[in-house]
mmCIF file of C-alpha atoms in Angstrom:
data_model
loop_
_atom_site.group_PDB
_atom_site.id
_atom_site.type_symbol
_atom_site.label_atom_id
_atom_site.label_comp_id
_atom_site.label_asym_id
_atom_site.label_seq_id
_atom_site.Cartn_x
_atom_site.Cartn_y
_atom_site.Cartn_z
ATOM 1 C CA UNK A 1 58.540 57.809 48.706
ATOM 2 C CA UNK A 2 54.791 58.324 48.632
ATOM 3 C CA UNK A 3 53.500 58.291 52.175
ATOM 4 C CA UNK A 4 50.341 56.764 53.532
ATOM 5 C CA UNK A 5 47.890 59.048 55.290
ATOM 6 C CA UNK A 6 48.529 57.974 58.865
ATOM 7 C CA UNK A 7 52.141 56.993 59.585
ATOM 8 C CA UNK A 8 54.321 59.590 57.886
ATOM 9 C CA UNK A 9 56.954 59.868 60.608
ATOM 10 C CA UNK A 10 57.401 56.106 60.972
ATOM 11 C CA UNK A 11 57.690 55.761 57.201
ATOM 12 C CA UNK A 12 60.206 58.602 57.013
ATOM 13 C CA UNK A 13 62.308 57.016 59.764
ATOM 14 C CA UNK A 14 62.167 53.623 58.070
ATOM 15 C CA UNK A 15 63.261 54.997 54.703
ATOM 16 C CA UNK A 16 66.080 56.981 56.326
ATOM 17 C CA UNK A 17 67.384 53.716 57.794
ATOM 18 C CA UNK A 18 67.078 51.971 54.424
ATOM 19 C CA UNK A 19 68.843 54.565 52.284
ATOM 20 C CA UNK A 20 71.784 55.420 54.551
ATOM 21 C CA UNK A 21 73.705 58.347 53.072
ATOM 22 C CA UNK A 22 71.443 58.648 50.028
ATOM 23 C CA UNK A 23 68.943 61.477 49.748
ATOM 24 C CA UNK A 24 65.227 60.702 49.953
ATOM 25 C CA UNK A 25 62.226 62.834 49.050
ATOM 26 C CA UNK A 26 58.752 62.271 50.485
ATOM 27 C CA UNK A 27 55.324 63.126 49.103
ATOM 28 C CA UNK A 28 52.376 63.426 51.451
ATOM 29 C CA UNK A 29 49.201 61.670 50.473
ATOM 30 C CA UNK A 30 46.923 63.423 51.104
ATOM 31 C CA UNK A 31 48.328 66.944 51.228
ATOM 32 C CA UNK A 32 47.621 67.955 54.827
ATOM 33 C CA UNK A 33 48.174 71.603 53.929
ATOM 34 C CA UNK A 34 45.227 71.732 51.526
ATOM 35 C CA UNK A 35 42.339 73.973 52.646
ATOM 36 C CA UNK A 36 39.800 71.323 51.669
ATOM 37 C CA UNK A 37 39.940 67.557 51.824
ATOM 38 C CA UNK A 38 42.004 66.283 48.878
ATOM 39 C CA UNK A 39 41.184 63.291 46.795
ATOM 40 C CA UNK A 40 40.045 62.698 43.238
ATOM 41 C CA UNK A 41 40.859 60.070 40.707
ATOM 42 C CA UNK A 42 44.004 57.976 40.830
ATOM 43 C CA UNK A 43 45.304 59.915 37.839
ATOM 44 C CA UNK A 44 44.881 63.170 39.762
ATOM 45 C CA UNK A 45 46.695 61.756 42.771
ATOM 46 C CA UNK A 46 49.550 60.618 40.533
ATOM 47 C CA UNK A 47 49.718 63.910 38.657
ATOM 48 C CA UNK A 48 50.226 65.691 41.954
ATOM 49 C CA UNK A 49 53.640 64.029 42.376
ATOM 50 C CA UNK A 50 54.803 63.568 38.784
ATOM 51 C CA UNK A 51 56.033 67.117 37.973
ATOM 52 C CA UNK A 52 58.429 67.170 40.915
ATOM 53 C CA UNK A 53 59.780 63.762 39.920
ATOM 54 C CA UNK A 54 60.399 64.937 36.378
ATOM 55 C CA UNK A 55 62.371 67.895 37.739
ATOM 56 C CA UNK A 56 64.688 65.443 39.474
ATOM 57 C CA UNK A 57 66.157 62.850 37.107
ATOM 58 C CA UNK A 58 68.675 60.531 38.778
ATOM 59 C CA UNK A 59 71.310 59.264 36.380
ATOM 60 C CA UNK A 60 70.938 55.662 37.555
ATOM 61 C CA UNK A 61 67.139 55.565 37.482
ATOM 62 C CA UNK A 62 64.329 56.351 39.872
ATOM 63 C CA UNK A 63 63.869 54.391 43.086
ATOM 64 C CA UNK A 64 60.276 54.701 44.247
ATOM 65 C CA UNK A 65 58.569 53.468 47.390
ATOM 66 C CA UNK A 66 54.944 53.733 48.404
ATOM 67 C CA UNK A 67 53.151 52.935 51.646
ATOM 68 C CA UNK A 68 49.503 51.882 51.890
ATOM 69 C CA UNK A 69 47.437 53.836 49.370
ATOM 70 C CA UNK A 70 50.683 55.555 48.442
ATOM 71 C CA UNK A 71 51.935 52.243 47.052
ATOM 72 C CA UNK A 72 49.272 52.360 44.337
ATOM 73 C CA UNK A 73 50.302 55.925 43.476
ATOM 74 C CA UNK A 74 53.967 54.848 43.414
ATOM 75 C CA UNK A 75 53.156 52.068 40.942
ATOM 76 C CA UNK A 76 51.290 54.491 38.703
ATOM 77 C CA UNK A 77 54.195 56.938 38.946
ATOM 78 C CA UNK A 78 56.588 54.168 37.901
ATOM 79 C CA UNK A 79 54.357 53.303 34.966
ATOM 80 C CA UNK A 80 54.132 56.969 33.919
ATOM 81 C CA UNK A 81 57.886 57.461 34.155
ATOM 82 C CA UNK A 82 58.611 54.362 32.082
ATOM 83 C CA UNK A 83 56.050 55.420 29.466
ATOM 84 C CA UNK A 84 57.979 58.694 29.164
ATOM 85 C CA UNK A 85 61.247 56.844 28.673
ATOM 86 C CA UNK A 86 62.695 57.431 32.151
ATOM 87 C CA UNK A 87 64.370 54.416 33.812
ATOM 88 C CA UNK A 88 62.937 53.141 37.097
ATOM 89 C CA UNK A 89 65.583 51.117 38.908
ATOM 90 C CA UNK A 90 63.360 49.930 41.751
ATOM 91 C CA UNK A 91 59.756 50.083 42.902
ATOM 92 C CA UNK A 92 58.859 49.118 46.472
ATOM 93 C CA UNK A 93 55.231 48.549 47.461
ATOM 94 C CA UNK A 94 54.862 48.450 51.247
ATOM 95 C CA UNK A 95 51.516 47.125 52.554
ATOM 96 C CA UNK A 96 49.493 48.135 49.470
ATOM 97 C CA UNK A 97 45.704 47.817 49.600
ATOM 98 C CA UNK A 98 44.214 44.581 48.352
ATOM 99 C CA UNK A 99 41.197 46.302 46.826
ATOM 100 C CA UNK A 100 37.792 44.713 46.781
ATOM 101 C CA UNK A 101 37.031 41.220 45.536
ATOM 102 C CA UNK A 102 34.726 40.527 42.625
ATOM 103 C CA UNK A 103 32.046 39.384 45.069
ATOM 104 C CA UNK A 104 32.070 42.636 47.027
ATOM 105 C CA UNK A 105 29.893 45.557 45.906
ATOM 106 C CA UNK A 106 31.645 48.834 45.201
ATOM 107 C CA UNK A 107 31.664 51.084 48.255
ATOM 108 C CA UNK A 108 30.467 54.676 48.191
ATOM 109 C CA UNK A 109 32.344 57.548 49.776
ATOM 110 C CA UNK A 110 29.923 57.473 52.700
ATOM 111 C CA UNK A 111 30.477 53.710 53.119
ATOM 112 C CA UNK A 112 34.238 54.119 53.242
ATOM 113 C CA UNK A 113 34.104 57.049 55.619
ATOM 114 C CA UNK A 114 31.781 55.145 57.966
ATOM 115 C CA UNK A 115 34.115 52.127 57.911
ATOM 116 C CA UNK A 116 37.112 54.337 58.622
ATOM 117 C CA UNK A 117 35.489 56.035 61.596
ATOM 118 C CA UNK A 118 34.244 52.713 62.963
ATOM 119 C CA UNK A 119 37.711 51.178 62.625
ATOM 120 C CA UNK A 120 39.345 54.083 64.467
ATOM 121 C CA UNK A 121 36.676 54.013 67.172
ATOM 122 C CA UNK A 122 37.232 50.306 67.713
ATOM 123 C CA UNK A 123 41.009 50.496 67.667
ATOM 124 C CA UNK A 124 41.266 53.412 70.074
ATOM 125 C CA UNK A 125 38.208 52.624 72.228
ATOM 126 C CA UNK A 126 36.490 55.870 71.298
ATOM 127 C CA UNK A 127 33.014 56.400 72.683
ATOM 128 C CA UNK A 128 32.139 59.681 70.990
ATOM 129 C CA UNK A 129 32.475 61.648 74.203
ATOM 130 C CA UNK A 130 36.139 62.529 73.605
ATOM 131 C CA UNK A 131 37.243 65.945 72.408
ATOM 132 C CA UNK A 132 39.304 66.287 69.247
ATOM 133 C CA UNK A 133 42.268 67.113 71.464
ATOM 134 C CA UNK A 134 41.810 63.851 73.380
ATOM 135 C CA UNK A 135 41.527 61.841 70.179
ATOM 136 C CA UNK A 136 44.534 63.574 68.670
ATOM 137 C CA UNK A 137 46.645 62.783 71.720
ATOM 138 C CA UNK A 138 45.513 59.161 71.787
ATOM 139 C CA UNK A 139 46.307 58.677 68.121
ATOM 140 C CA UNK A 140 49.728 60.288 68.320
ATOM 141 C CA UNK A 141 50.687 58.261 71.384
ATOM 142 C CA UNK A 142 50.026 55.139 69.291
ATOM 143 C CA UNK A 143 52.142 56.396 66.390
ATOM 144 C CA UNK A 144 49.300 57.657 64.205
ATOM 145 C CA UNK A 145 49.195 61.147 62.664
ATOM 146 C CA UNK A 146 52.418 62.249 64.318
ATOM 147 C CA UNK A 147 52.885 64.699 61.454
ATOM 148 C CA UNK A 148 49.525 66.391 62.117
ATOM 149 C CA UNK A 149 49.891 69.238 64.597
ATOM 150 C CA UNK A 150 46.293 70.449 64.797
ATOM 151 C CA UNK A 151 43.529 68.271 66.261
ATOM 152 C CA UNK A 152 40.952 70.090 64.141
ATOM 153 C CA UNK A 153 42.544 68.602 61.004
ATOM 154 C CA UNK A 154 41.575 65.054 61.953
ATOM 155 C CA UNK A 155 37.974 65.058 60.621
ATOM 156 C CA UNK A 156 39.103 66.452 57.258
ATOM 157 C CA UNK A 157 41.834 63.840 57.032
ATOM 158 C CA UNK A 158 39.353 61.007 57.531
ATOM 159 C CA UNK A 159 37.344 62.338 54.604
ATOM 160 C CA UNK A 160 40.582 62.572 52.628
ATOM 161 C CA UNK A 161 41.359 58.950 53.492
ATOM 162 C CA UNK A 162 37.910 57.873 52.278
ATOM 163 C CA UNK A 163 38.325 59.816 49.030
ATOM 164 C CA UNK A 164 41.691 58.181 48.413
ATOM 165 C CA UNK A 165 40.269 54.746 49.212
ATOM 166 C CA UNK A 166 37.443 55.422 46.770
ATOM 167 C CA UNK A 167 39.966 56.300 44.071
ATOM 168 C CA UNK A 168 41.946 53.076 44.499
ATOM 169 C CA UNK A 169 39.225 50.532 45.366
ATOM 170 C CA UNK A 170 38.811 49.509 41.723
ATOM 171 C CA UNK A 171 42.559 49.370 41.036
ATOM 172 C CA UNK A 172 43.429 46.080 39.365
ATOM 173 C CA UNK A 173 47.246 46.385 39.369
ATOM 174 C CA UNK A 174 47.920 46.609 35.631
ATOM 175 C CA UNK A 175 50.974 45.038 34.030
ATOM 176 C CA UNK A 176 54.377 46.333 35.051
ATOM 177 C CA UNK A 177 57.674 44.943 33.785
ATOM 178 C CA UNK A 178 60.102 46.743 36.077
ATOM 179 C CA UNK A 179 62.054 45.440 39.051
ATOM 180 C CA UNK A 180 60.066 45.616 42.274
ATOM 181 C CA UNK A 181 59.715 44.564 45.885
ATOM 182 C CA UNK A 182 56.316 43.833 47.398
ATOM 183 C CA UNK A 183 55.863 43.663 51.169
ATOM 184 C CA UNK A 184 52.419 42.269 51.935
ATOM 185 C CA UNK A 185 50.794 41.437 55.251
ATOM 186 C CA UNK A 186 49.249 38.228 53.973
ATOM 187 C CA UNK A 187 50.134 34.549 53.729
ATOM 188 C CA UNK A 188 48.412 34.211 50.349
ATOM 189 C CA UNK A 189 48.953 35.888 47.008
ATOM 190 C CA UNK A 190 48.360 39.641 47.011
ATOM 191 C CA UNK A 191 46.448 41.171 44.079
ATOM 192 C CA UNK A 192 49.472 43.380 43.328
ATOM 193 C CA UNK A 193 51.357 40.285 42.187
ATOM 194 C CA UNK A 194 49.232 40.074 39.048
ATOM 195 C CA UNK A 195 51.070 43.130 37.691
ATOM 196 C CA UNK A 196 54.090 40.864 37.237
ATOM 197 C CA UNK A 197 52.294 37.813 35.815
ATOM 198 C CA UNK A 198 54.515 37.930 32.729
ATOM 199 C CA UNK A 199 57.644 39.060 34.584
ATOM 200 C CA UNK A 200 57.577 37.111 37.850
ATOM 201 C CA UNK A 201 61.367 37.038 38.034
ATOM 202 C CA UNK A 202 61.345 40.843 38.354
ATOM 203 C CA UNK A 203 59.290 40.807 41.563
ATOM 204 C CA UNK A 204 60.507 39.954 45.071
ATOM 205 C CA UNK A 205 57.630 39.216 47.453
ATOM 206 C CA UNK A 206 58.023 39.339 51.226
ATOM 207 C CA UNK A 207 55.059 38.086 53.262
ATOM 208 C CA UNK A 208 54.681 38.905 56.937
ATOM 209 C CA UNK A 209 51.187 37.564 57.718
ATOM 210 C CA UNK A 210 50.811 39.692 60.842
ATOM 211 C CA UNK A 211 47.076 39.972 60.309
ATOM 212 C CA UNK A 212 46.941 43.525 61.675
ATOM 213 C CA UNK A 213 44.867 46.487 60.540
ATOM 214 C CA UNK A 214 47.716 48.842 61.420
ATOM 215 C CA UNK A 215 50.756 48.943 59.133
ATOM 216 C CA UNK A 216 53.208 50.206 61.773
ATOM 217 C CA UNK A 217 54.653 46.730 62.507
ATOM 218 C CA UNK A 218 55.208 46.221 58.767
ATOM 219 C CA UNK A 219 56.940 49.587 58.367
ATOM 220 C CA UNK A 220 59.322 48.953 61.239
ATOM 221 C CA UNK A 221 59.958 45.260 60.636
ATOM 222 C CA UNK A 222 63.658 44.338 60.770
ATOM 223 C CA UNK A 223 63.381 41.827 57.929
ATOM 224 C CA UNK A 224 61.747 44.459 55.748
ATOM 225 C CA UNK A 225 64.603 46.853 56.528
ATOM 226 C CA UNK A 226 67.198 44.224 55.578
ATOM 227 C CA UNK A 227 65.294 43.419 52.381
ATOM 228 C CA UNK A 228 65.099 47.067 51.350
ATOM 229 C CA UNK A 229 68.753 47.786 52.057
ATOM 230 C CA UNK A 230 69.737 44.821 49.903
ATOM 231 C CA UNK A 231 67.343 45.865 47.116
ATOM 232 C CA UNK A 232 68.679 49.426 47.117
ATOM 233 C CA UNK A 233 72.266 48.216 46.955
ATOM 234 C CA UNK A 234 71.638 45.833 44.053
#
């Protein structure tokens, strides 16, 4: 599983409930242990995970899941594995980004960082007077950044989020022929569905239409859990 940036513990708990006695391996995106804010191109983000996957070759094929931005990386990992001749039994995209529409101008790194900070300020009623410790506590109490122990890491992680968003904003979900599950918080078609235009029977789409900026309700949804258990057992 390729984690999102913000809800690692909730994602880990959800996957543990999906897989039962199976083993699961998680990849952090971004790497919170890096001395500088990570980021880069989508290819660089994918290459960060690929060597470890190639060291572990399940006999019955890879089962990959990605959350948020990590869903885009998971799709690219699946494509890379298949190009190398390795079977991918299942790909699960959980709340992947929709990307920008053709009418929207491309955002700069500064644009994305400003939007991220504004969204967090609005969600957590931040005024700018809070200390990093106060913000850290408020976020963790709401289920965000529970895997981040040091408050001083939060500013760097917002820059990392913006760099990752910059890397995936132009992603157009290229063709993929493998079996997949897409969980999207929308009542209309998600851009990810275009990857299966020629193989629609290989894609199972589950729409929640919660209309929330936070993916926590999607991650912990009971119907999503039932769907994933069934997909993993098939």
